[in-house]
Amino acid sequence: DTAVSQTPKYLVTQMGNDKSIKCEQNLGHDTMYWYKQDSKKFLKIMFSYNNKELIINETVPNRFSPKSPDKAHLNLHINSLELGDSAVYFCASSQTLREQYFGPGTRLTVT
Amino acid sequence: AQKITQTQPGMFVQEKEAVTLDCTYDTSDPSYGLFWYKQPSSGEMIFLIYQGSYDQQNATEGRYSLNFQKARKSANLVISASQLGDSAMYFCAMREGREYGNKLVFGAGTILRVKS
């Protein structure tokens, strides 16, 4: 059973398009996150939700909008995609302070 | 200032030997946690080990152990009996207090190559 899953795994799209990445966790965790890994492999937090409530919004452009329909799902919608948005996007979840489990990642390529 | 510093961009180790990956951190928060993740070439982020700032003992998980030196603000990962499958990028990360929302701040990573 996959604990944290993301779809799609790969996403290739053109500049200016709008796209969404979906994340689901079956661990029963209350907190979910989005991280971005850039081309130099640097990982940075974007958003965090706790029980459907936004608790971290880390100076991310307004074109990025997370949505949590329930505590098992955290989706990321990106408007007006730019070349610089090309990256790997990871979803993660946690229940306690001592853990954070990551999904497989979504590689977004903007052409 | 960098919160997490991994000074070794790349490391080589002979199969079956032990290797230490360095990580130093910077925080004034008394309550924090340190994580290590493995990222193989396939790209997934695998959670290896966690050390809390108040934990009395150094964390161990199988062949992984964390050499936690609080006064020096270091949290080095030790991998014993290296295997070819240990070749990957390794990230150290820190979680500060609850007011930071449990977010992880990552270091730049260390690429480990295990030689046969």
CSV table of C-alpha atoms in Angstrom, one decimal:
chain,number,residue,atom,x,y,z
A,1,ASP,CA,0.0,0.0,0.0
A,2,THR,CA,1.4,3.4,-1.0
A,3,ALA,CA,1.4,5.7,2.0
A,4,VAL,CA,1.7,9.1,0.3
A,5,SER,CA,0.8,9.1,-3.4
A,6,GLN,CA,1.0,11.8,-6.0
A,7,THR,CA,-0.4,12.1,-9.5
A,8,PRO,CA,0.9,12.6,-12.1
A,9,LYS,CA,4.4,11.5,-11.7
A,10,TYR,CA,5.5,13.5,-14.7
A,11,LEU,CA,3.9,16.6,-16.1
A,12,VAL,CA,5.1,18.4,-19.3
A,13,THR,CA,3.3,21.5,-20.2
A,14,GLN,CA,3.8,24.9,-22.0
A,15,MET,CA,4.3,28.3,-20.4
A,16,GLY,CA,1.1,30.0,-19.5
A,17,ASN,CA,-0.9,26.8,-18.9
A,18,ASP,CA,-2.7,26.0,-15.6
A,19,LYS,CA,-2.0,22.6,-14.1
A,20,SER,CA,-2.8,20.6,-10.9
A,21,ILE,CA,-0.9,18.0,-8.9
A,22,LYS,CA,-2.8,15.8,-6.6
A,23,CYS,CA,-1.6,14.2,-3.3
A,24,GLU,CA,-3.3,11.6,-1.1
A,25,GLN,CA,-2.1,10.0,2.1
A,26,ASN,CA,-3.6,6.9,3.7
A,27,LEU,CA,-1.7,7.2,6.9
A,28,GLY,CA,-4.4,9.0,8.8
A,29,HIS,CA,-2.0,12.0,9.3
A,30,ASP,CA,-3.4,15.4,10.2
A,31,THR,CA,-0.6,17.5,8.6
A,32,MET,CA,0.3,17.6,4.9
A,33,TYR,CA,3.0,19.6,3.1
A,34,TRP,CA,4.2,20.7,-0.4
A,35,TYR,CA,7.9,21.0,-1.0
A,36,LYS,CA,9.7,22.1,-4.2
A,37,GLN,CA,13.1,20.6,-5.2
A,38,ASP,CA,14.9,22.7,-7.8
A,39,SER,CA,17.3,21.7,-10.4
A,40,LYS,CA,20.2,21.9,-7.9
A,41,LYS,CA,18.3,19.4,-5.7
A,42,PHE,CA,17.6,22.1,-3.1
A,43,LEU,CA,14.4,21.3,-1.2
A,44,LYS,CA,12.2,24.1,0.2
A,45,ILE,CA,8.8,24.1,1.9
A,46,MET,CA,6.0,25.8,0.1
A,47,PHE,CA,2.8,25.1,2.1
A,48,SER,CA,1.6,23.1,5.0
A,49,TYR,CA,-2.0,22.2,6.0
A,50,ASN,CA,-3.1,20.9,9.3
A,51,ASN,CA,-6.6,19.2,9.2
A,52,LYS,CA,-7.5,21.2,6.1
A,53,GLU,CA,-6.3,24.5,7.6
A,54,LEU,CA,-3.4,26.4,6.0
A,55,ILE,CA,-0.6,26.9,8.5
A,56,ILE,CA,2.4,27.6,6.4
A,57,ASN,CA,2.6,29.7,3.2
A,58,GLU,CA,6.2,30.3,2.5
A,59,THR,CA,6.4,33.3,0.2
A,60,VAL,CA,5.2,31.4,-2.7
A,61,PRO,CA,3.8,33.3,-5.7
A,62,ASN,CA,0.0,33.7,-5.8
A,63,ARG,CA,0.0,31.6,-8.9
A,64,PHE,CA,0.4,28.6,-6.6
A,65,SER,CA,-2.8,27.7,-4.7
A,66,PRO,CA,-3.1,24.6,-2.5
A,67,LYS,CA,-6.4,23.1,-1.7
A,68,SER,CA,-7.2,20.5,0.9
A,69,PRO,CA,-10.7,19.0,0.4
A,70,ASP,CA,-10.2,16.7,3.4
A,71,LYS,CA,-7.3,15.9,5.6
A,72,ALA,CA,-6.2,13.0,3.4
A,73,HIS,CA,-5.8,15.1,0.3
A,74,LEU,CA,-3.7,18.2,-0.5
A,75,ASN,CA,-3.7,19.4,-4.1
A,76,LEU,CA,-1.5,22.0,-5.7
A,77,HIS,CA,-2.9,24.2,-8.5
A,78,ILE,CA,-0.5,26.3,-10.5
A,79,ASN,CA,-1.7,29.1,-12.8
A,80,SER,CA,0.1,30.7,-15.7
A,81,LEU,CA,3.1,28.4,-15.5
A,82,GLU,CA,6.5,29.8,-16.0
A,83,LEU,CA,9.8,28.3,-17.0
A,84,GLY,CA,11.1,28.7,-13.5
A,85,ASP,CA,8.3,26.5,-12.1
A,86,SER,CA,10.1,23.5,-13.6
A,87,ALA,CA,11.0,21.4,-10.6
A,88,VAL,CA,10.1,18.3,-8.7
A,89,TYR,CA,7.2,18.8,-6.3
A,90,PHE,CA,6.9,16.6,-3.3
A,91,CYS,CA,4.0,16.1,-1.1
A,92,ALA,CA,4.6,14.9,2.5
A,93,SER,CA,2.5,14.1,5.6
A,94,SER,CA,3.1,13.8,9.3
A,95,GLN,CA,1.2,13.1,12.5
A,96,THR,CA,3.9,13.7,15.1
A,97,LEU,CA,6.9,15.9,15.3
A,98,ARG,CA,9.2,12.9,14.8
A,99,GLU,CA,8.3,12.0,11.3
A,100,GLN,CA,7.5,13.3,7.9
A,101,TYR,CA,6.9,10.9,5.0
A,102,PHE,CA,7.2,12.0,1.4
A,103,GLY,CA,5.4,11.0,-1.7
A,104,PRO,CA,7.2,9.9,-4.9
A,105,GLY,CA,7.4,13.4,-6.3
A,106,THR,CA,6.0,15.0,-9.5
A,107,ARG,CA,8.5,16.2,-12.0
A,108,LEU,CA,7.1,19.3,-13.7
A,109,THR,CA,8.7,20.5,-16.9
A,110,VAL,CA,7.5,23.8,-18.4
A,111,THR,CA,8.5,24.4,-22.0
B,1,ALA,CA,22.5,32.3,7.8
B,2,GLN,CA,22.3,28.7,6.7
B,3,LYS,CA,20.3,26.7,9.2
B,4,ILE,CA,21.6,23.3,7.9
B,5,THR,CA,25.0,22.8,6.5
B,6,GLN,CA,26.3,19.7,4.8
B,7,THR,CA,29.9,20.4,3.9
B,8,GLN,CA,30.6,17.3,1.9
B,9,PRO,CA,29.1,17.7,-1.6
B,10,GLY,CA,30.3,14.1,-2.5
B,11,MET,CA,31.7,11.1,-0.7
B,12,PHE,CA,33.1,7.8,-1.7
B,13,VAL,CA,33.1,4.7,0.5
B,14,GLN,CA,34.3,1.1,-0.1
B,15,GLU,CA,31.6,-1.5,0.2
B,16,LYS,CA,31.2,-3.0,3.7
B,17,GLU,CA,33.0,0.0,5.3
B,18,ALA,CA,31.3,2.6,7.5
B,19,VAL,CA,30.8,6.1,6.4
B,20,THR,CA,29.9,9.4,8.2
B,21,LEU,CA,28.0,12.1,6.5
B,22,ASP,CA,28.3,15.5,8.2
B,23,CYS,CA,25.5,17.8,9.2
B,24,THR,CA,25.7,21.0,11.3
B,25,TYR,CA,22.7,23.1,12.2
B,26,ASP,CA,21.9,26.5,13.6
B,27,THR,CA,19.0,27.3,15.8
B,28,SER,CA,18.2,29.1,19.0
B,29,ASP,CA,15.0,27.1,19.6
B,30,PRO,CA,15.5,24.6,22.5
B,31,SER,CA,13.0,22.3,20.9
B,32,TYR,CA,13.9,21.0,17.5
B,33,GLY,CA,14.4,17.8,15.6
B,34,LEU,CA,16.8,16.5,13.0
B,35,PHE,CA,16.0,14.2,10.1
B,36,TRP,CA,18.0,12.3,7.6
B,37,TYR,CA,16.6,11.4,4.2
B,38,LYS,CA,17.9,9.3,1.3
B,39,GLN,CA,17.2,10.2,-2.3
B,40,PRO,CA,18.3,7.5,-4.7
B,41,SER,CA,18.6,8.1,-8.4
B,42,SER,CA,14.9,7.1,-8.8
B,43,GLY,CA,14.0,10.3,-7.0
B,44,GLU,CA,11.9,9.4,-4.0
B,45,MET,CA,12.7,10.8,-0.5
B,46,ILE,CA,13.2,8.0,2.0
B,47,PHE,CA,13.0,8.8,5.7
B,48,LEU,CA,15.9,7.2,7.5
B,49,ILE,CA,16.2,8.5,11.0
B,50,TYR,CA,15.1,11.1,13.5
B,51,GLN,CA,16.7,12.7,16.5
B,52,GLY,CA,14.8,15.0,18.9
B,53,SER,CA,16.7,17.8,20.8
B,54,TYR,CA,15.6,16.3,24.1
B,55,ASP,CA,16.2,12.7,23.3
B,56,GLN,CA,18.6,11.2,25.8
B,57,GLN,CA,20.2,8.7,23.4
B,58,ASN,CA,21.5,8.9,19.9
B,59,ALA,CA,19.0,7.5,17.4
B,60,THR,CA,19.7,4.2,15.6
B,61,GLU,CA,17.7,2.5,12.9
B,62,GLY,CA,19.3,-0.7,11.6
B,63,ARG,CA,22.6,0.2,9.9
B,64,TYR,CA,21.9,3.9,10.4
B,65,SER,CA,22.9,5.8,13.5
B,66,LEU,CA,22.9,9.5,14.3
B,67,ASN,CA,25.9,10.9,16.1
B,68,PHE,CA,24.2,13.8,17.9
B,69,GLN,CA,26.5,16.3,19.5
B,70,LYS,CA,24.2,19.0,20.9
B,71,ALA,CA,26.9,21.4,22.1
B,72,ARG,CA,28.6,21.3,18.7
B,73,LYS,CA,25.2,21.5,16.9
B,74,SER,CA,26.1,18.5,14.8
B,75,ALA,CA,24.0,15.6,13.8
B,76,ASN,CA,26.1,13.3,11.6
B,77,LEU,CA,24.7,10.2,9.9
B,78,VAL,CA,26.7,7.1,10.3
B,79,ILE,CA,26.0,4.2,7.8
B,80,SER,CA,27.7,1.0,8.9
B,81,ALA,CA,28.6,-1.9,6.5
B,82,SER,CA,27.9,0.2,3.4
B,83,GLN,CA,26.1,-1.6,0.5
B,84,LEU,CA,26.0,-0.7,-3.2
B,85,GLY,CA,22.4,0.2,-2.7
B,86,ASP,CA,23.4,3.0,-0.3
B,87,SER,CA,24.6,5.0,-3.3
B,88,ALA,CA,22.3,8.0,-3.2
B,89,MET,CA,21.9,11.7,-2.2
B,90,TYR,CA,21.5,12.1,1.5
B,91,PHE,CA,19.8,15.1,3.0
B,92,CYS,CA,19.9,16.4,6.6
B,93,ALA,CA,16.9,18.5,7.7
B,94,MET,CA,15.8,20.3,10.8
B,95,ARG,CA,12.4,21.0,12.3
B,96,GLU,CA,12.1,23.8,14.8
B,97,GLY,CA,9.4,24.6,17.3
B,98,ARG,CA,5.6,24.3,16.7
B,99,GLU,CA,5.4,28.0,15.8
B,100,TYR,CA,7.3,27.2,12.6
B,101,GLY,CA,4.5,24.7,11.7
B,102,ASN,CA,6.7,21.6,11.6
B,103,LYS,CA,8.3,22.5,8.3
B,104,LEU,CA,11.6,21.0,7.5
B,105,VAL,CA,14.6,23.1,6.4
B,106,PHE,CA,17.0,21.0,4.3
B,107,GLY,CA,20.7,21.1,3.7
B,108,ALA,CA,22.2,21.0,0.3
B,109,GLY,CA,22.8,17.2,0.4
B,110,THR,CA,25.7,14.9,0.1
B,111,ILE,CA,26.1,12.4,-2.8
B,112,LEU,CA,27.4,9.1,-1.5
B,113,ARG,CA,28.9,6.6,-3.9
B,114,VAL,CA,29.7,3.1,-2.6
B,115,LYS,CA,32.5,1.3,-4.5
B,116,SER,CA,32.7,-2.4,-5.0
